[in-house]
Amino acid sequence: MTKSLYLAPMEDVTDPAFRLLCKRFGADRVYTEFVNADALVRDVEATTRKLTICDAERPVAIQIYGRDPVSMADAAQIVEGAHPDFIDINFGCPVKKVAGKGAGAGLLQDVPKLLSITRAVVNAVHTPVTVKTRLGWNDEQKIIVDLAEQLQDCGIAELAIHGRTRAQMYTGQADWTLIGEVKNNPRMRIPIIGNGDVCTPERAKECFDRYGVDAIMIGRATFGCPWIFEDIKNYLNNPPSTIHTPRSMSWCVSILKEHVERSIEWIGDERKGIVHSRRHFANSPVFKGLYDFKQTRIALLRAETKDEVFSIMDEIVEKWGQ
């Protein structure tokens, strides 16, 4: 079985700049930030800009979310005009401004409407439609095993499952047991993608081996670490006894710098591009565990020009790295 790795859709993260970096390091599929169906139908410029994709990042999925079957179908037809390889429906976002308004994971409380939306989107387009969702609304309503079959009956091409409920948000540990149950259900014919807490090559291999998923979707572990896809593939494709040379800090920092430059270019504003990149500085494993790093980290996150950011990064490599 081919073990595929996907970049998860994340708001304010998976823009073209970051998608192309992850693609370069081995992501087999990338997803856009999620797109508000109602705003897309209203032709809101900031929303339509999220449909920008390029051939270098294919295969690429554009993800949409909403709570109305008609507007979701209309939005899907608009998205199809951007020629993505897949149109993904977001039934998993847990944040209040989405789920609290009856979209994203909020639809896990209204399965009939969720399925109506899915059928409407599938019937509106020729592009393969995929779905990303969660185990259920809370611990008492883990409905994913039955829901997976219902979604398959609606005609979706693939299903991605985050191993948490909406109530968990992003806390606690992802539970992959139900993901495995869906995958091993003999009535399921479509590929199943597992998502949640895959942060290391070792964990990726364990999830493939134990649960048999067709692909793994990686989200927060990519922050400041787009090369995680290459690291996982090296681990999966080589004997466990193989010793891999650790990446140098100077090399990792050079990739972080490249990301800053790509973000500035994409956004068209130096300061905004830097601010947009900060979550990657804050969460990059490159800087974790460095002794007496607090003040340097604060300075890095306060920097507002590219020269200032790069100068601090160079100082970090000189002091802590090689």
Coordinates of C-alpha atoms in Angstrom, one line a residue:
M1 CA 0.0 0.0 0.0
T2 CA 1.3 3.5 -0.9
K3 CA 1.6 5.5 2.3
S4 CA 0.5 9.0 1.4
L5 CA 1.0 12.2 3.5
Y6 CA -1.3 15.2 3.2
L7 CA -1.0 18.8 4.5
A8 CA -4.1 19.5 6.5
P9 CA -6.2 22.6 5.7
M10 CA -5.6 25.3 8.3
E11 CA -6.8 28.8 8.4
D12 CA -4.1 31.5 8.2
V13 CA -1.5 28.7 7.6
T14 CA -2.0 26.8 4.4
D15 CA -1.7 29.7 2.0
P16 CA 0.2 29.2 -1.3
A17 CA 3.6 30.1 0.2
F18 CA 3.4 27.4 2.8
R19 CA 1.7 24.8 0.6
L20 CA 4.5 25.0 -2.0
L21 CA 7.2 24.5 0.7
C22 CA 5.4 21.4 2.0
K23 CA 5.0 20.1 -1.5
R24 CA 8.7 20.5 -2.1
F25 CA 9.4 18.4 1.0
G26 CA 7.1 15.5 0.0
A27 CA 3.5 16.3 0.8
D28 CA 1.5 14.1 -1.5
R29 CA -1.5 16.4 -1.4
V30 CA -2.1 19.9 0.0
Y31 CA -5.2 21.7 1.1
T32 CA -6.1 25.4 1.0
E33 CA -7.3 27.4 4.0
F34 CA -11.0 26.9 4.4
V35 CA -13.3 29.0 2.3
N36 CA -16.6 30.5 3.5
A37 CA -19.3 29.4 1.0
D38 CA -21.5 32.4 1.7
A39 CA -18.6 34.9 1.3
L40 CA -17.6 33.1 -1.9
V41 CA -21.0 33.4 -3.4
R42 CA -21.0 37.1 -2.4
D43 CA -17.7 37.5 -4.2
V44 CA -15.8 38.8 -1.2
E45 CA -12.3 39.6 -2.4
A46 CA -10.4 38.2 0.6
T47 CA -12.3 34.9 0.2
T48 CA -12.0 34.5 -3.6
R49 CA -8.3 35.1 -3.2
K50 CA -8.1 31.8 -1.3
L51 CA -9.0 30.0 -4.6
T52 CA -5.5 30.9 -6.0
I53 CA -3.7 27.6 -6.7
C54 CA -0.9 26.7 -9.2
D55 CA 0.2 23.5 -11.0
A56 CA 3.3 23.2 -8.9
E57 CA 1.3 22.3 -5.8
R58 CA -1.0 19.7 -7.4
P59 CA -2.7 17.6 -6.4
V60 CA -4.5 20.3 -4.4
A61 CA -7.8 20.4 -2.7
I62 CA -9.9 23.6 -2.0
Q63 CA -11.9 23.3 1.2
I64 CA -15.3 25.0 1.7
Y65 CA -17.6 25.3 4.7
G66 CA -21.1 26.5 5.3
R67 CA -24.5 25.5 6.7
D68 CA -26.8 25.7 3.7
P69 CA -27.0 23.1 1.0
V70 CA -27.9 25.7 -1.8
S71 CA -25.0 28.1 -1.0
M72 CA -22.6 25.2 -0.5
A73 CA -23.5 23.8 -4.0
D74 CA -23.2 27.3 -5.5
A75 CA -19.8 27.8 -3.8
A76 CA -18.7 24.4 -5.1
Q77 CA -19.4 25.4 -8.6
I78 CA -17.4 28.6 -8.2
V79 CA -14.5 26.6 -6.7
E80 CA -14.6 24.2 -9.6
G81 CA -13.8 27.1 -11.9
A82 CA -10.4 27.3 -10.2
H83 CA -9.8 23.7 -11.3
P84 CA -8.7 22.1 -8.1
D85 CA -8.1 18.3 -8.0
F86 CA -10.5 17.9 -5.1
I87 CA -13.2 19.9 -3.5
D88 CA -13.2 19.2 0.3
I89 CA -16.1 19.9 2.7
N90 CA -15.2 21.0 6.2
F91 CA -17.4 19.2 8.7
G92 CA -14.6 19.3 11.3
C93 CA -13.7 22.9 12.3
P94 CA -14.5 23.2 16.1
V95 CA -14.0 26.9 16.6
K96 CA -17.0 28.9 17.9
K97 CA -17.3 31.3 15.0
V98 CA -17.8 28.3 12.6
A99 CA -19.2 25.4 14.7
G100 CA -21.3 27.7 16.8
K101 CA -23.1 29.0 13.7
G102 CA -24.0 25.6 12.5
A103 CA -21.2 25.0 10.1
G104 CA -18.0 22.9 10.3
A105 CA -18.2 20.5 13.3
G106 CA -21.5 22.1 14.3
L107 CA -23.2 20.0 11.6
L108 CA -22.3 16.9 13.6
Q109 CA -25.4 17.8 15.7
D110 CA -27.6 17.8 12.6
V111 CA -26.7 14.8 10.5
P112 CA -29.6 15.1 8.1
K113 CA -28.5 18.6 7.1
L114 CA -24.8 17.4 6.9
L115 CA -25.8 14.7 4.5
S116 CA -28.0 17.1 2.5
I117 CA -25.1 19.5 2.1
T118 CA -22.8 16.6 1.0
R119 CA -25.3 15.4 -1.6
A120 CA -25.9 18.9 -2.9
V121 CA -22.1 19.5 -3.4
V122 CA -21.5 16.1 -5.0
N123 CA -24.4 16.6 -7.4
A124 CA -23.3 20.2 -8.3
V125 CA -19.8 19.4 -9.6
H126 CA -17.8 17.0 -11.6
T127 CA -14.7 17.4 -9.5
P128 CA -14.2 14.6 -6.8
V129 CA -15.6 15.7 -3.5
T130 CA -14.0 14.7 -0.2
V131 CA -15.0 15.3 3.4
K132 CA -13.0 16.1 6.6
T133 CA -14.8 15.6 9.9
R134 CA -14.4 14.5 13.5
L135 CA -15.4 11.5 15.6
G136 CA -18.6 13.2 16.8
W137 CA -19.9 16.1 18.8
N138 CA -18.7 14.8 22.2
D139 CA -17.9 11.6 24.0
E140 CA -21.5 10.6 24.2
Q141 CA -22.1 11.2 20.5
K142 CA -19.2 9.5 18.6
I143 CA -21.1 8.8 15.4
I144 CA -18.2 8.5 12.9
V145 CA -18.6 4.7 12.1
D146 CA -22.2 5.1 11.0
L147 CA -21.6 8.6 9.5
A148 CA -18.8 7.3 7.4
E149 CA -21.1 4.9 5.6
Q150 CA -23.7 7.6 5.1
L151 CA -21.2 10.0 3.6
Q152 CA -19.9 7.2 1.3
D153 CA -23.5 6.7 0.1
C154 CA -23.7 10.4 -0.7
G155 CA -20.9 9.8 -3.3
I156 CA -17.8 11.3 -1.7
A157 CA -14.4 10.1 -3.0
E158 CA -12.5 10.1 0.3
L159 CA -13.0 10.7 4.0
A160 CA -10.6 12.3 6.4
I161 CA -11.2 11.8 10.1
H162 CA -9.7 13.9 13.0
G163 CA -9.5 11.6 16.0
R164 CA -11.1 14.1 18.4
T165 CA -14.7 15.2 19.1
R166 CA -15.8 18.8 18.7
A167 CA -16.0 19.1 22.5
Q168 CA -12.3 18.3 22.7
M169 CA -11.3 21.1 20.3
Y170 CA -7.5 20.5 20.1
T171 CA -7.0 19.3 23.7
G172 CA -6.2 15.8 25.0
Q173 CA -5.0 13.0 22.8
A174 CA -6.4 12.1 19.4
D175 CA -8.1 8.7 19.5
W176 CA -7.3 6.7 16.4
T177 CA -9.3 3.5 17.4
L178 CA -12.5 4.7 15.7
I179 CA -10.5 5.8 12.6
G180 CA -9.2 2.3 12.4
E181 CA -12.7 0.9 12.9
V182 CA -14.0 2.9 9.9
K183 CA -11.0 1.9 7.8
N184 CA -11.6 -1.8 8.6
N185 CA -15.3 -1.7 8.1
P186 CA -15.8 -4.1 5.2
R187 CA -18.6 -1.9 3.8
M188 CA -16.3 1.0 3.4
R189 CA -14.9 1.3 -0.2
I190 CA -13.4 4.8 -0.2
P191 CA -9.9 5.7 1.1
I192 CA -9.8 6.8 4.7
I193 CA -7.4 9.5 5.9
G194 CA -6.3 9.7 9.5
N195 CA -5.6 13.0 11.3
G196 CA -4.5 14.0 14.8
D197 CA -1.3 14.2 16.8
V198 CA 1.1 12.7 14.2
C199 CA 4.2 14.7 15.1
T200 CA 7.0 12.2 14.5
P201 CA 8.0 9.7 11.9
E202 CA 7.7 6.9 14.5
R203 CA 4.0 7.9 15.2
A204 CA 3.3 8.0 11.5
K205 CA 4.5 4.5 11.0
E206 CA 2.6 3.3 14.0
C207 CA -0.6 4.8 12.6
F208 CA -0.1 3.3 9.2
D209 CA 0.7 -0.1 10.6
R210 CA -1.9 -0.3 13.4
Y211 CA -4.9 1.3 11.8
G212 CA -4.3 0.6 8.1
V213 CA -5.3 4.1 6.9
D214 CA -4.7 5.0 3.2
A215 CA -3.1 8.4 4.1
I216 CA -2.2 10.5 7.1
M217 CA -3.0 14.2 7.3
I218 CA -0.6 16.4 9.2
G219 CA -1.6 19.7 10.7
R220 CA 0.1 21.5 13.6
A221 CA 3.3 19.5 13.4
T222 CA 4.1 21.3 10.2
F223 CA 4.4 24.7 11.9
G224 CA 7.9 25.8 11.3
C225 CA 8.7 22.4 10.0
P226 CA 7.6 21.9 6.4
W227 CA 10.3 19.2 6.0
I228 CA 8.4 16.8 8.4
F229 CA 7.0 15.1 5.3
E230 CA 10.4 14.3 4.0
D231 CA 11.5 13.1 7.5
I232 CA 8.5 10.7 7.7
K233 CA 9.0 9.3 4.2
N234 CA 12.7 8.7 4.9
Y235 CA 11.7 6.8 8.0
L236 CA 9.0 4.8 6.2
N237 CA 11.1 3.9 3.2
N238 CA 14.3 2.9 5.0
P239 CA 15.2 0.2 7.4
P240 CA 14.6 1.2 11.1
S241 CA 18.3 0.6 11.8
T242 CA 19.3 3.3 9.2
I243 CA 20.9 6.3 10.9
H244 CA 19.8 9.6 9.4
T245 CA 22.0 12.7 9.8
P246 CA 20.1 15.3 11.8
R247 CA 19.3 18.5 10.0
S248 CA 21.5 21.4 11.0
M249 CA 20.1 24.4 12.6
S250 CA 21.5 26.6 9.9
W251 CA 19.8 24.6 7.2
C252 CA 16.4 24.7 9.0
V253 CA 16.7 28.4 9.6
S254 CA 17.4 28.9 5.9
I255 CA 14.0 27.3 5.2
L256 CA 12.3 29.5 7.7
K257 CA 13.8 32.5 6.0
E258 CA 12.6 31.3 2.7
H259 CA 9.1 31.0 4.1
V260 CA 9.2 34.5 5.4
E261 CA 10.2 35.7 1.9
R262 CA 7.5 33.7 0.3
S263 CA 4.9 35.1 2.7
I264 CA 5.9 38.7 2.1
E265 CA 5.7 38.0 -1.6
W266 CA 2.3 36.4 -1.3
I267 CA 0.8 39.1 0.9
G268 CA 2.5 42.0 -0.8
D269 CA 3.4 43.7 2.5
E270 CA 6.6 43.2 4.5
R271 CA 5.2 43.7 7.9
K272 CA 2.0 41.7 7.3
G273 CA 4.1 38.9 5.7
I274 CA 6.3 38.7 8.8
V275 CA 3.3 38.7 11.2
H276 CA 1.7 36.0 9.1
S277 CA 4.8 33.9 9.6
R278 CA 5.1 34.3 13.3
R279 CA 3.2 31.2 14.3
H280 CA 5.9 29.2 12.5
F281 CA 8.7 30.9 14.5
A282 CA 6.8 30.4 17.7
N283 CA 6.1 26.7 17.1
S284 CA 9.2 25.6 15.1
P285 CA 11.0 22.6 16.7
V286 CA 14.2 24.3 15.6
F287 CA 14.1 26.7 18.6
K288 CA 12.6 24.4 21.2
G289 CA 14.7 23.5 24.2
L290 CA 17.4 26.2 23.6
Y291 CA 19.0 27.3 26.9
D292 CA 18.2 30.8 28.0
F293 CA 16.3 31.5 24.8
K294 CA 13.3 33.4 26.2
Q295 CA 14.4 37.0 25.5
T296 CA 15.7 36.1 22.0
R297 CA 12.3 34.5 21.2
I298 CA 10.5 37.6 22.3
A299 CA 12.7 39.7 20.1
L300 CA 12.1 37.4 17.2
L301 CA 8.4 37.6 17.6
R302 CA 8.4 41.4 17.9
A303 CA 10.6 42.0 14.8
E304 CA 8.7 43.8 12.0
T305 CA 11.2 43.9 9.2
K306 CA 12.8 41.1 7.2
D307 CA 16.3 42.4 7.9
E308 CA 15.6 42.4 11.7
V309 CA 14.1 38.9 11.6
F310 CA 16.9 37.5 9.6
S311 CA 19.6 39.2 11.8
I312 CA 18.1 37.6 14.9
M313 CA 17.9 34.2 13.2
D314 CA 21.6 34.5 12.2
E315 CA 22.5 35.3 15.8
I316 CA 20.5 32.2 16.9
V317 CA 22.5 30.0 14.6
E318 CA 25.8 31.6 15.7
K319 CA 25.0 31.1 19.4
W320 CA 23.1 27.9 19.5
G321 CA 23.5 26.1 16.2
Q322 CA 25.9 25.2 13.4

